[in-house]
Tab-separated table of C-alpha atoms in Angstrom:
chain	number	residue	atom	x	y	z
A	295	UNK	CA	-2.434	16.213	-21.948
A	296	UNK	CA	-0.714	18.385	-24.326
A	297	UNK	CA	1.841	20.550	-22.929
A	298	UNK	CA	2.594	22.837	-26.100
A	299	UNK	CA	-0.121	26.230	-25.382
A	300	UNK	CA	-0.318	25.941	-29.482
A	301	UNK	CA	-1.621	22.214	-28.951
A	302	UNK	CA	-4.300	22.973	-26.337
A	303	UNK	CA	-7.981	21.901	-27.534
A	304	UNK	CA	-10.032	25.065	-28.317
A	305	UNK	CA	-13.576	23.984	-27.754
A	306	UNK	CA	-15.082	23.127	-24.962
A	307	UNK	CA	-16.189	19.673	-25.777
A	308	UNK	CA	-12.550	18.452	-26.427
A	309	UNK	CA	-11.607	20.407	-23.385
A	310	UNK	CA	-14.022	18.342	-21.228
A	311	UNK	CA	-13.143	14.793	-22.632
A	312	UNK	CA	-9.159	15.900	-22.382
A	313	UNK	CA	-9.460	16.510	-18.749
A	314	UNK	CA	-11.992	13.458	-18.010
A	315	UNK	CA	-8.851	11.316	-19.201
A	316	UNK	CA	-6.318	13.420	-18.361
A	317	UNK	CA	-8.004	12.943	-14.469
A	318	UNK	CA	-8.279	9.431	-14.332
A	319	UNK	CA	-4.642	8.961	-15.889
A	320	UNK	CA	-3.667	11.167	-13.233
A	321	UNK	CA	-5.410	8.895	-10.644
A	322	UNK	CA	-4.571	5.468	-12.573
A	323	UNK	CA	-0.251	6.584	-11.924
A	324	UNK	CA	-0.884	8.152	-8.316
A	325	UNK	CA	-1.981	4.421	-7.495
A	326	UNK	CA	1.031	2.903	-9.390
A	327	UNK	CA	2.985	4.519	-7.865
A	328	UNK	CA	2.484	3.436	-3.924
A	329	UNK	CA	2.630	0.061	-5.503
A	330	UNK	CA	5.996	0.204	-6.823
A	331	UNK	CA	6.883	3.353	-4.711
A	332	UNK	CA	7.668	5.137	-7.856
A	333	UNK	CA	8.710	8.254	-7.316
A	334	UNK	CA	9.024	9.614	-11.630
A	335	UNK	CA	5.464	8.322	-11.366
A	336	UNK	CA	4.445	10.444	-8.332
A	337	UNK	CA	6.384	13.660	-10.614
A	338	UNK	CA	4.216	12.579	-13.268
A	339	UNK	CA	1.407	12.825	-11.430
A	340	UNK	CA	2.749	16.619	-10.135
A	341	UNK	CA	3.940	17.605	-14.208
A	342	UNK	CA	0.337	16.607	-15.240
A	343	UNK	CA	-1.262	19.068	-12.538
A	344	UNK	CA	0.289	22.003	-13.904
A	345	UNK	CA	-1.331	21.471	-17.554
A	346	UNK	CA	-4.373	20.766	-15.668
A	347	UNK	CA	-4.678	23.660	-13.608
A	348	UNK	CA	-4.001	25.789	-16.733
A	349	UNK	CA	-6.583	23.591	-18.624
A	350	UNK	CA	-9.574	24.020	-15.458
A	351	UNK	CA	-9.327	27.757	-15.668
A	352	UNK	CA	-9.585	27.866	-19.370
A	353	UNK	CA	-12.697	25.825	-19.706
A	354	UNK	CA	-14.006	27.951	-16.940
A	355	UNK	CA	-13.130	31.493	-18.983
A	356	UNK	CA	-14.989	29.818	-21.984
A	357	UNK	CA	-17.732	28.029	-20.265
A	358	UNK	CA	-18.714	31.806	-18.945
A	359	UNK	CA	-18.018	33.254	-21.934
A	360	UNK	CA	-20.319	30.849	-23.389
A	361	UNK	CA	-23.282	32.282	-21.688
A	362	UNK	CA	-25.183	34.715	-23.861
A	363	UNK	CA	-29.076	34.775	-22.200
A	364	UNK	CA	-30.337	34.015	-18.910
A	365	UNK	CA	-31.886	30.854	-19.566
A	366	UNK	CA	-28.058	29.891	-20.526
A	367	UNK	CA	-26.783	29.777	-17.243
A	368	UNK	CA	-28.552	26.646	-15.667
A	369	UNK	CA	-27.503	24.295	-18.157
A	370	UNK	CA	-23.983	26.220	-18.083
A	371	UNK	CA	-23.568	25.369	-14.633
A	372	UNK	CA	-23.928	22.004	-14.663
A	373	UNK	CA	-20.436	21.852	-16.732
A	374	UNK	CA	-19.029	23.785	-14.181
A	375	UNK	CA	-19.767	21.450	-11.789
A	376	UNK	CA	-18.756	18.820	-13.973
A	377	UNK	CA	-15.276	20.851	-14.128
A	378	UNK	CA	-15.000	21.501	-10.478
A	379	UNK	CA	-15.145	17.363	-10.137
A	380	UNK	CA	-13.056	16.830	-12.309
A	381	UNK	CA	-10.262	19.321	-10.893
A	382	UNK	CA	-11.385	17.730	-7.251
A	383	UNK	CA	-10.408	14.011	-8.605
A	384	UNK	CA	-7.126	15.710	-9.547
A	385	UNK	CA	-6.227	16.904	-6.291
A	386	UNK	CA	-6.824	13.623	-5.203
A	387	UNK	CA	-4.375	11.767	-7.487
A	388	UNK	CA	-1.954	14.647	-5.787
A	389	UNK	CA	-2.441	14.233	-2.542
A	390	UNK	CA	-1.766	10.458	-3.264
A	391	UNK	CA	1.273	10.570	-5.254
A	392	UNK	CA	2.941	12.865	-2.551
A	393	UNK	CA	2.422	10.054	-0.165
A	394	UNK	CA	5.694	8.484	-1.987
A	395	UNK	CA	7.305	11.981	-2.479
A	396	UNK	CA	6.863	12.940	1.110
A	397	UNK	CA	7.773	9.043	2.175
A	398	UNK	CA	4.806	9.169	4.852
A	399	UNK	CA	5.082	5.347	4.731
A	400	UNK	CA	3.324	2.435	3.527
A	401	UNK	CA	3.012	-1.405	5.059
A	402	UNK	CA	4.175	-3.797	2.641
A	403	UNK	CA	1.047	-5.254	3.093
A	404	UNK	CA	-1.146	-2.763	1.094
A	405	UNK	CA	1.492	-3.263	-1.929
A	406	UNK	CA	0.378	-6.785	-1.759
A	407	UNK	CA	-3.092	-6.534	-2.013
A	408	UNK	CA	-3.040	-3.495	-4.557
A	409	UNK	CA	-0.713	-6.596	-6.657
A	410	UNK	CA	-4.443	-8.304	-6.847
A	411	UNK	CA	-6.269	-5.461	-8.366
A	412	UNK	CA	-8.265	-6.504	-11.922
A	413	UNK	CA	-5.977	-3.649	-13.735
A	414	UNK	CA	-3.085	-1.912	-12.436
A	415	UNK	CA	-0.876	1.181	-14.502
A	416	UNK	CA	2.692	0.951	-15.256
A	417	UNK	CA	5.215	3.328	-16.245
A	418	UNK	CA	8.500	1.912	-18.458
A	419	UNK	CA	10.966	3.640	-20.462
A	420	UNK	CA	11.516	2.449	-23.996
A	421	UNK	CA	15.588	1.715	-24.133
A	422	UNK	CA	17.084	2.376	-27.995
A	423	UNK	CA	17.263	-1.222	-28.752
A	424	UNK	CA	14.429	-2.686	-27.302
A	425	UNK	CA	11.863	-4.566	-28.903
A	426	UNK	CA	9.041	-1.013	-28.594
A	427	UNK	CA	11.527	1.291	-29.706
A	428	UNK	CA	11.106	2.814	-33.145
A	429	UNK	CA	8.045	0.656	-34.001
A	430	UNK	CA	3.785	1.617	-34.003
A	431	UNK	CA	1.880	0.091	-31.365
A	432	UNK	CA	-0.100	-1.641	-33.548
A	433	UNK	CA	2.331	-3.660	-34.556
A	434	UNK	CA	3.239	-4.782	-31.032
A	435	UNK	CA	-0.261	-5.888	-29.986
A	436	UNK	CA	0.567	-5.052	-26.695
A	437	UNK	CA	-2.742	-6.160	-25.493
A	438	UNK	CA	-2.715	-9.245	-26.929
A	439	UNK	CA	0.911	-10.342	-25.890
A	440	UNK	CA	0.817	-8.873	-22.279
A	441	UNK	CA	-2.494	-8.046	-21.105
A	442	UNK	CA	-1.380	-4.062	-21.074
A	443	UNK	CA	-2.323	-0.774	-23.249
A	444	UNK	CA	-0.677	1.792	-23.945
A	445	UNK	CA	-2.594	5.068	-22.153
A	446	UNK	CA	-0.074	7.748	-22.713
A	447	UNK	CA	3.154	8.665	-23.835
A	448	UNK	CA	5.573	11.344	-21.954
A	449	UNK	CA	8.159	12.628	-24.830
A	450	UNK	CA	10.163	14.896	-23.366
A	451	UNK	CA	8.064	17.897	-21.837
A	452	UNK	CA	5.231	16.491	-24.170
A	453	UNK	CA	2.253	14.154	-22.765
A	454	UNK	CA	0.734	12.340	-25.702
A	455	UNK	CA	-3.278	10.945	-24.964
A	456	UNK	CA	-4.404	10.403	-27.834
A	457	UNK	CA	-2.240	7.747	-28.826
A	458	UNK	CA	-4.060	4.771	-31.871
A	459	UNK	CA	-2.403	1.815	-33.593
A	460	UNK	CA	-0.330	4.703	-35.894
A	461	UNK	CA	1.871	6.220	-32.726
A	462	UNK	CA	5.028	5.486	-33.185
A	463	UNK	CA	7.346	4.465	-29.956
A	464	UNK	CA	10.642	6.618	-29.987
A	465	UNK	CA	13.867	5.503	-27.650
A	466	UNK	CA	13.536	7.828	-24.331
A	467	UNK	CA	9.275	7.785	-24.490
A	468	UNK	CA	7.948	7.303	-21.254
A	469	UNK	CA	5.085	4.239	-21.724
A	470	UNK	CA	2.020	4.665	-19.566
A	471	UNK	CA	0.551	1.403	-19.595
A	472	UNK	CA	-2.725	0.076	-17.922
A	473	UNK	CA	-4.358	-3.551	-17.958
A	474	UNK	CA	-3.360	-7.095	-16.233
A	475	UNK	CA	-0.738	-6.928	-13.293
A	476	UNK	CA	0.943	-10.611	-14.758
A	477	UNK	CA	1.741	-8.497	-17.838
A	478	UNK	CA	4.042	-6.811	-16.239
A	479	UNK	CA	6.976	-8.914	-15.986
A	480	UNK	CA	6.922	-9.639	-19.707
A	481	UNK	CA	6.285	-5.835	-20.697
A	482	UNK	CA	9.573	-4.835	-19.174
A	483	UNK	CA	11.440	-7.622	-20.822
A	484	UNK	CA	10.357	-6.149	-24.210
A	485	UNK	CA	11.366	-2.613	-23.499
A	486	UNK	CA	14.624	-4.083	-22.385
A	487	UNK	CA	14.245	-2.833	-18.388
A	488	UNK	CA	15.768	-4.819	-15.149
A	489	UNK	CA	14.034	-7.603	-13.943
A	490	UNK	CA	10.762	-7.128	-11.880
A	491	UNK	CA	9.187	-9.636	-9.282
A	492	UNK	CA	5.538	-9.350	-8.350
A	493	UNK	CA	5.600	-8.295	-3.839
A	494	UNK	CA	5.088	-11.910	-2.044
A	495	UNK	CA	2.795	-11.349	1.474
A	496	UNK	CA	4.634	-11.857	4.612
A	497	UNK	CA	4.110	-14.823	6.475
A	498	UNK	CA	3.568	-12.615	10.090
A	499	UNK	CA	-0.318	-11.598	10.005
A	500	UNK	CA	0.007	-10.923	13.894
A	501	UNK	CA	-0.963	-7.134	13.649
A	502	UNK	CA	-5.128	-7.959	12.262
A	503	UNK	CA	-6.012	-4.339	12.982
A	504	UNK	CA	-3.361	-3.420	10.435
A	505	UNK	CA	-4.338	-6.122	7.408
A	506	UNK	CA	-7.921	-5.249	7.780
A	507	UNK	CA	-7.540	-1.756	7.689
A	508	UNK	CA	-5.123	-2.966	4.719
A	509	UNK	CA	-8.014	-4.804	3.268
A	510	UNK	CA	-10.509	-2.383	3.723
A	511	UNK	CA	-8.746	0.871	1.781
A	512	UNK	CA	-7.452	-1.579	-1.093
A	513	UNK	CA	-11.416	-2.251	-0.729
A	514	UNK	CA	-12.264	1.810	-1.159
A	515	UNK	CA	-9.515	2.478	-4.000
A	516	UNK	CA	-11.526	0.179	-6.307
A	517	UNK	CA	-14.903	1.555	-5.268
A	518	UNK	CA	-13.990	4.894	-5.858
A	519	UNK	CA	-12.898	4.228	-9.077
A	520	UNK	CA	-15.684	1.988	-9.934
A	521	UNK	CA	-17.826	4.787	-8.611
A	522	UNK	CA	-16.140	7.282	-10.774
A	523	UNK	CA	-16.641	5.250	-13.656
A	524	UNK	CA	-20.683	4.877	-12.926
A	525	UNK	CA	-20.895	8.571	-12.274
A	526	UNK	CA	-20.090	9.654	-15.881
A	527	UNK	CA	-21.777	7.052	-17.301
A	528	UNK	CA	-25.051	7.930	-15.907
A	529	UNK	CA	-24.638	11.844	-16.716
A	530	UNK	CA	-24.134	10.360	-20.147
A	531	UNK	CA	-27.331	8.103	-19.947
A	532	UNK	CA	-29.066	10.314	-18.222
A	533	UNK	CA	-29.895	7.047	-15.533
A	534	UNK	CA	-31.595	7.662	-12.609
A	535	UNK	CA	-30.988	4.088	-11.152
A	536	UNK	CA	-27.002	4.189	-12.465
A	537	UNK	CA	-27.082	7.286	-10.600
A	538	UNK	CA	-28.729	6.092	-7.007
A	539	UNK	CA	-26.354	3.157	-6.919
A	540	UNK	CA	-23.494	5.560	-7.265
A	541	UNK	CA	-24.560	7.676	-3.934
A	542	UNK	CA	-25.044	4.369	-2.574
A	543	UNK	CA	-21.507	3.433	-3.478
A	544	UNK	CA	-20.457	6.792	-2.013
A	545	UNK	CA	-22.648	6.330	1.102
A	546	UNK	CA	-20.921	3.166	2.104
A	547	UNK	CA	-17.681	4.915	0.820
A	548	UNK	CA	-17.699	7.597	4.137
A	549	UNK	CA	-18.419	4.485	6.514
A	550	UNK	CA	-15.373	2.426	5.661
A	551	UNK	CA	-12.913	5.301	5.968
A	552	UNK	CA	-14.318	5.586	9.486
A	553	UNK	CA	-13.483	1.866	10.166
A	554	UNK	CA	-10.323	1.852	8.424
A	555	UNK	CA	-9.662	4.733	10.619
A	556	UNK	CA	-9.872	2.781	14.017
A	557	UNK	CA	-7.967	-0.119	13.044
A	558	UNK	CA	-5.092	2.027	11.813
A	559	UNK	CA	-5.076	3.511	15.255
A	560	UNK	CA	-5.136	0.133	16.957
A	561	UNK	CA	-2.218	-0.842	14.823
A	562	UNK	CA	-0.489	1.771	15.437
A	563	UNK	CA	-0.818	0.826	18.845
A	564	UNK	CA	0.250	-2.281	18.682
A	565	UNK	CA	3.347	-1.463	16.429
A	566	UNK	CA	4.238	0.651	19.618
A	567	UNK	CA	4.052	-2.208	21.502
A	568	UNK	CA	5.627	-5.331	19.989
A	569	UNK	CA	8.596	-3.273	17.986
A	570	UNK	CA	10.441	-0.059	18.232
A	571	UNK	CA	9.136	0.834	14.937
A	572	UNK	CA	7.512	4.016	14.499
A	573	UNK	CA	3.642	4.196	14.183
A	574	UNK	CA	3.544	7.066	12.555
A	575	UNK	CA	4.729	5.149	8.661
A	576	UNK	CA	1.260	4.005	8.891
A	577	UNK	CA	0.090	7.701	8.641
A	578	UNK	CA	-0.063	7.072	4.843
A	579	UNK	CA	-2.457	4.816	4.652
A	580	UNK	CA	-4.785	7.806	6.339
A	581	UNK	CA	-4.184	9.951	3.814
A	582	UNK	CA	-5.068	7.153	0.906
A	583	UNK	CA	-8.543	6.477	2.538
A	584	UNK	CA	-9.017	10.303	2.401
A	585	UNK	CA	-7.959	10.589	-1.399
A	586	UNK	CA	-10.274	7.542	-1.948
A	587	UNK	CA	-13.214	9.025	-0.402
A	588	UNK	CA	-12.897	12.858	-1.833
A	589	UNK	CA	-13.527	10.883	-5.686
A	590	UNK	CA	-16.027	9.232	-4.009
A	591	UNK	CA	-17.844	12.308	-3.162
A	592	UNK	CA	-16.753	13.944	-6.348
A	593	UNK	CA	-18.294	10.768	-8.483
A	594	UNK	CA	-21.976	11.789	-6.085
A	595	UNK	CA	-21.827	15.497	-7.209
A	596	UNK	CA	-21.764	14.700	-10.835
A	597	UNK	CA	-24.661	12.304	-10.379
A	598	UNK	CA	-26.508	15.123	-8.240
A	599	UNK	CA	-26.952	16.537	-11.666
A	600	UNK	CA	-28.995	13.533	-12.287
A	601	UNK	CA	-30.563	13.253	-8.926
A	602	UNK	CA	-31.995	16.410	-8.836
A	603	UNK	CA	-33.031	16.761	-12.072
A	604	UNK	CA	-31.032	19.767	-13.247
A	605	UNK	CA	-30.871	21.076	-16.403
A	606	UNK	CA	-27.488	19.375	-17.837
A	607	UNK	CA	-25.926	20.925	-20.656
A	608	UNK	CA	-25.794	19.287	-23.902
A	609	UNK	CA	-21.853	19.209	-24.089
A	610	UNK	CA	-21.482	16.951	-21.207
A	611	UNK	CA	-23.109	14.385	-22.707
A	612	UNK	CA	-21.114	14.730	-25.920
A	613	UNK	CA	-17.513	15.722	-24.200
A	614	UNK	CA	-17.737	12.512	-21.693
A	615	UNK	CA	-19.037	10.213	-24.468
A	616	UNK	CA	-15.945	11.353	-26.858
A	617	UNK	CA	-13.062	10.423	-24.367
A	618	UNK	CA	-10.359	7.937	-25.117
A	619	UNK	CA	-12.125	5.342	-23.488
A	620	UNK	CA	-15.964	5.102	-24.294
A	621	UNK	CA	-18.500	3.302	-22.072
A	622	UNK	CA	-21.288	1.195	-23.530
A	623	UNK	CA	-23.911	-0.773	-22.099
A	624	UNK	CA	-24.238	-4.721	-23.877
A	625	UNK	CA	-26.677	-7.434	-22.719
A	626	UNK	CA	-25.780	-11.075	-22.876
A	627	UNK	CA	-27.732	-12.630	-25.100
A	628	UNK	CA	-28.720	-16.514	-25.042
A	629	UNK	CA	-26.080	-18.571	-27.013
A	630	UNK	CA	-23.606	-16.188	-26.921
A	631	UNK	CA	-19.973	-16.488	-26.016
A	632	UNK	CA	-20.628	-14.558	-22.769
A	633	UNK	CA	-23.331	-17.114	-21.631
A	634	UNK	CA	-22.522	-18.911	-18.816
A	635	UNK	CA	-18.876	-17.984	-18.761
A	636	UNK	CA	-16.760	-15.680	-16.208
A	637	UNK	CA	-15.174	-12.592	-16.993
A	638	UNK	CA	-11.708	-13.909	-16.258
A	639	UNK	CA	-12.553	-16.487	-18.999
A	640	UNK	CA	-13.753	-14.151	-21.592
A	641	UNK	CA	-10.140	-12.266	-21.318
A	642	UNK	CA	-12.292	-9.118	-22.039
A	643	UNK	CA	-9.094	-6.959	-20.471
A	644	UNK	CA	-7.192	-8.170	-23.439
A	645	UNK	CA	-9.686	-8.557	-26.149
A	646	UNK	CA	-11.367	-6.269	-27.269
A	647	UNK	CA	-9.392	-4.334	-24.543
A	648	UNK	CA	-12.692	-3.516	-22.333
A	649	UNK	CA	-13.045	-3.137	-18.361
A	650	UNK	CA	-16.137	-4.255	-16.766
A	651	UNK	CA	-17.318	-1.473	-14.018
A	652	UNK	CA	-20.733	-2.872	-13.443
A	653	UNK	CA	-22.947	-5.183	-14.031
A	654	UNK	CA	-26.305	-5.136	-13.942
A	655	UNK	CA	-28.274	-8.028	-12.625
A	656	UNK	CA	-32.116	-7.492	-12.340
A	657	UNK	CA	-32.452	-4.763	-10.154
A	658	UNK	CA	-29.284	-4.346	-8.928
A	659	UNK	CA	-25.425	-3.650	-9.904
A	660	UNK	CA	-22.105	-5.925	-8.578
A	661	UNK	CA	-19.383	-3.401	-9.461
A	662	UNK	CA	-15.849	-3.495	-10.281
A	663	UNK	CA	-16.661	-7.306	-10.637
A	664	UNK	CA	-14.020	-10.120	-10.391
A	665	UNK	CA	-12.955	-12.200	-12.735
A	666	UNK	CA	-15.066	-15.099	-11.007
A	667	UNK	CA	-18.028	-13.825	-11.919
A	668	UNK	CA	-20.512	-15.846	-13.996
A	669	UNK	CA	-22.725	-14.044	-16.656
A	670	UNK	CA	-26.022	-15.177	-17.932
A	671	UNK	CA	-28.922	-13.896	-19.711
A	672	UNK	CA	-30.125	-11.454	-19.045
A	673	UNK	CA	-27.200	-9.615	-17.161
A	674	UNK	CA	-25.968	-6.355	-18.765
A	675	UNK	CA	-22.781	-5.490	-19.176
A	676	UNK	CA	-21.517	-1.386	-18.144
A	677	UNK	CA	-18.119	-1.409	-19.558
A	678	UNK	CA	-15.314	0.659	-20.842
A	679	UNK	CA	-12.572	0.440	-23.607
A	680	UNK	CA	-11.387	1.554	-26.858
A	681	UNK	CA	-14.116	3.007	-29.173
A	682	UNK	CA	-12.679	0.675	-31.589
A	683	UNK	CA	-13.332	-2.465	-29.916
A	684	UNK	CA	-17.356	-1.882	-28.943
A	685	UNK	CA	-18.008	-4.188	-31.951
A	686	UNK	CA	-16.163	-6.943	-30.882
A	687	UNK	CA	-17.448	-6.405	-27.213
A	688	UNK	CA	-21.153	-6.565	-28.436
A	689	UNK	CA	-20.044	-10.043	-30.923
A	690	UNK	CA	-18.950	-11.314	-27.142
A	691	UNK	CA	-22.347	-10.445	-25.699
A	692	UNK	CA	-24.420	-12.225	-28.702
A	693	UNK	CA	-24.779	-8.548	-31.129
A	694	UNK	CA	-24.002	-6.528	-33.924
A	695	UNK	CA	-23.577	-3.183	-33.255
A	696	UNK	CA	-25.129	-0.149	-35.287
A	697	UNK	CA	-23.918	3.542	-34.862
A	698	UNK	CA	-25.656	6.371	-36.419
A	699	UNK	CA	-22.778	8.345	-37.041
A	700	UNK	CA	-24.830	11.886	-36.508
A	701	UNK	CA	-26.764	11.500	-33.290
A	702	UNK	CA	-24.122	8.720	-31.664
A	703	UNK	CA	-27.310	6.329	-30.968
A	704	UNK	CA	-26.816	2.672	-30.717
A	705	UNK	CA	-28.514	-0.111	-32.074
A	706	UNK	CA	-27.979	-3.760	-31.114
A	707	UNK	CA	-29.164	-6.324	-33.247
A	708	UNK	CA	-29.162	-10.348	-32.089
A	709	UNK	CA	-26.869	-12.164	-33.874
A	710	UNK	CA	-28.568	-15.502	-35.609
């Protein structure tokens, strides 16, 4: 987000798609930072809930502003709800990162599994010297050589989001940086930081209680983000079915906290009994299954607007379609590159830089999908990524893409 007032977007549309990303960066570095117990990420987090405070209440003035008839203020209040979600999701990136500020302790085992999550953030400062500094990303191909993009940029009191090919990496920028966790290593090498090894699992798995409740919240983290994902997507699609899966998601999302709830209570049980540690370090891992299920339930109230059949207000559709990252819908198509291969194969992640969140198969959805996962015809891919790269997505899937460049509709054409 932009932290100059002269800076600030001054329509609501770019308001909107500035806080959409500005809320899932904020989520994307609350994570990151309980896995590397990064406390200038956890501030980041903190800085970048000031701007959007400030940012909430002024699409709120203008949204009411906006009203000028009656009829107006249905469709106007499905962007506030919109708003109040994405201000909710916020919170919840908070409440996380002050886990690490507050040290309300972790088990090295949840740093382990979140080490096998499909995309993980990163935050690195470019040293004067280093290959990054004083050179456009472009020219780096980041994703290319380590799996990892480039998100935002912190210069100074200054958060860059809108950052292309053209930015230009000073000394002192602070690199945001999301994509493949074995990227890491090699992306602090080039911006000339200390050494960094990936946590190894302990060998003692005598506490179960505590390694499935372990299991189970790393398990909730990436359906609440998956379910964030599939909740804009079908305000933007306007699809029922995207929309009934995601209050399934959410559904299932309130019955593992209540497991993960009881186990962490018999572990802290039997931490009381085999050591003189302290139960209550596990307490954090409470308050990460409660972050993961508020953007749960904030990812079902913007697909109530769907579910209900409210009136949704034009904006939405073109605010949460303009973000950084756009989200597109590609079949596989028979022949193509995607037939009969898995994701991890296709290297999607790094080219054309695209995350799968879902994908549809018949009548139903496997989301966040690992990279073991065999496509075929017929499958349809729910995926986002640089606006830049749909092309090169829909080549993957068998297609050429056509855009009508006024009303944003897309065309795909079989290729051969």
């Amino acid at each position: 987000m932009r932290s100059d007032p002269e800076d600030k977007p001054r329509n609501l549309k770019s308001m909107l798609s500035e806080a959409k990303d500005a809320s899932e960066l904020m989520v994307d570095l609350a994570y990151a930072a309980l896995y590397f117990d990064d406390e200038g990420m956890a501030d980041a987090v903190l800085g970048l809930e000031v701007d959007m405070s400030a940012l909430v209440h002024e699409m709120r003035s203008l949204a009411m502003l906006a009203v000028r008839h009656p009829r107006e203020v249905d469709g106007m209040s499905s962007v506030l709800q919109v708003v109040s979600s994405i201000e909710q999701i916020a919170n919840a990136a908070v409440d996380i990162s002050k886990i690490v500020l507050h040290h309300l302790g972790i088990p090295r085992a949840l740093i382990v599994d979140l080490a096998q999550a499909a995309e993980v953030s990163h935050r690195l400062v470019v040293a004067a010297g280093s290959h990054l500094a004083n050179r456009p990303l472009r020219d780096m191909e980041l994703p290319v050589a380590v799996g990892m993009r480039v998100v935002a940029i912190q210069r100074g009191r200054h958060w860059l989001t809108d950052v292309g090919g053209d930015s230009i990496v000073e000394p002192g920028d602070v690199l945001f940086m999301r994509g493949d966790p074995a990227g890491i290593v090699r992306l602090r090498e080039l911006a000339a930081m200390e050494r960094w090894s990936p946590p190894e699992p302990d060998d003692d798995h005598a506490l179960s209680d505590l390694y499935r409740a372990v299991d189970t919240l790393v398990e909730m983290k990436n359906l609440s983000e998956a379910a964030i994902g599939l909740a804009y997507s079908a305000l933007v699609l306007d699809d029922l079915s995207l929309a009934r899966e995601v209050r399934s998601m959410q559904e299932r999302l309130d019955g593992m906290k209540a497991s993960m709830q009881t186990w962490v209570l018999r572990a802290a049980a039997d931490v009381a009994q085999v050591s003189d540690a302290d139960p209550a370090g596990l307490r954090g891992l409470l308050h990460v299954a409660e972050a993961a299920e508020d953007i749960g339930d904030q990812a079902r109230n913007i697909t109530s607007l769907v579910l209900e059949d409210e009136d949704i207000h034009p904006v939405l559709a073109l605010a949460l379609g303009d973000t950084d990252d756009v989200v597109v819908q590609v079949p596989v198509a028979p022949g193509s590159q995607a037939d009969d291969s898995t994701l991890g194969s296709l290297g999607l992640a790094v080219d054309p830089g695209y995350h799968v969140l879902a994908i549809r198969r018949a009548a139903s959805y496997i989301y966040n999908p690992p990279r073991t996962v065999r496509l075929w015809v017929g499958d349809e891919l729910l995926a986002s990524g640089p606006e830049e790269g749909r092309d090169r997505l829909a080549a993957i899937c068998g297609y050429s893409m056509d855009i009508d460049e006024e009303t944003g509709h897309v065309e795909l054409t079989p290729i051969g």
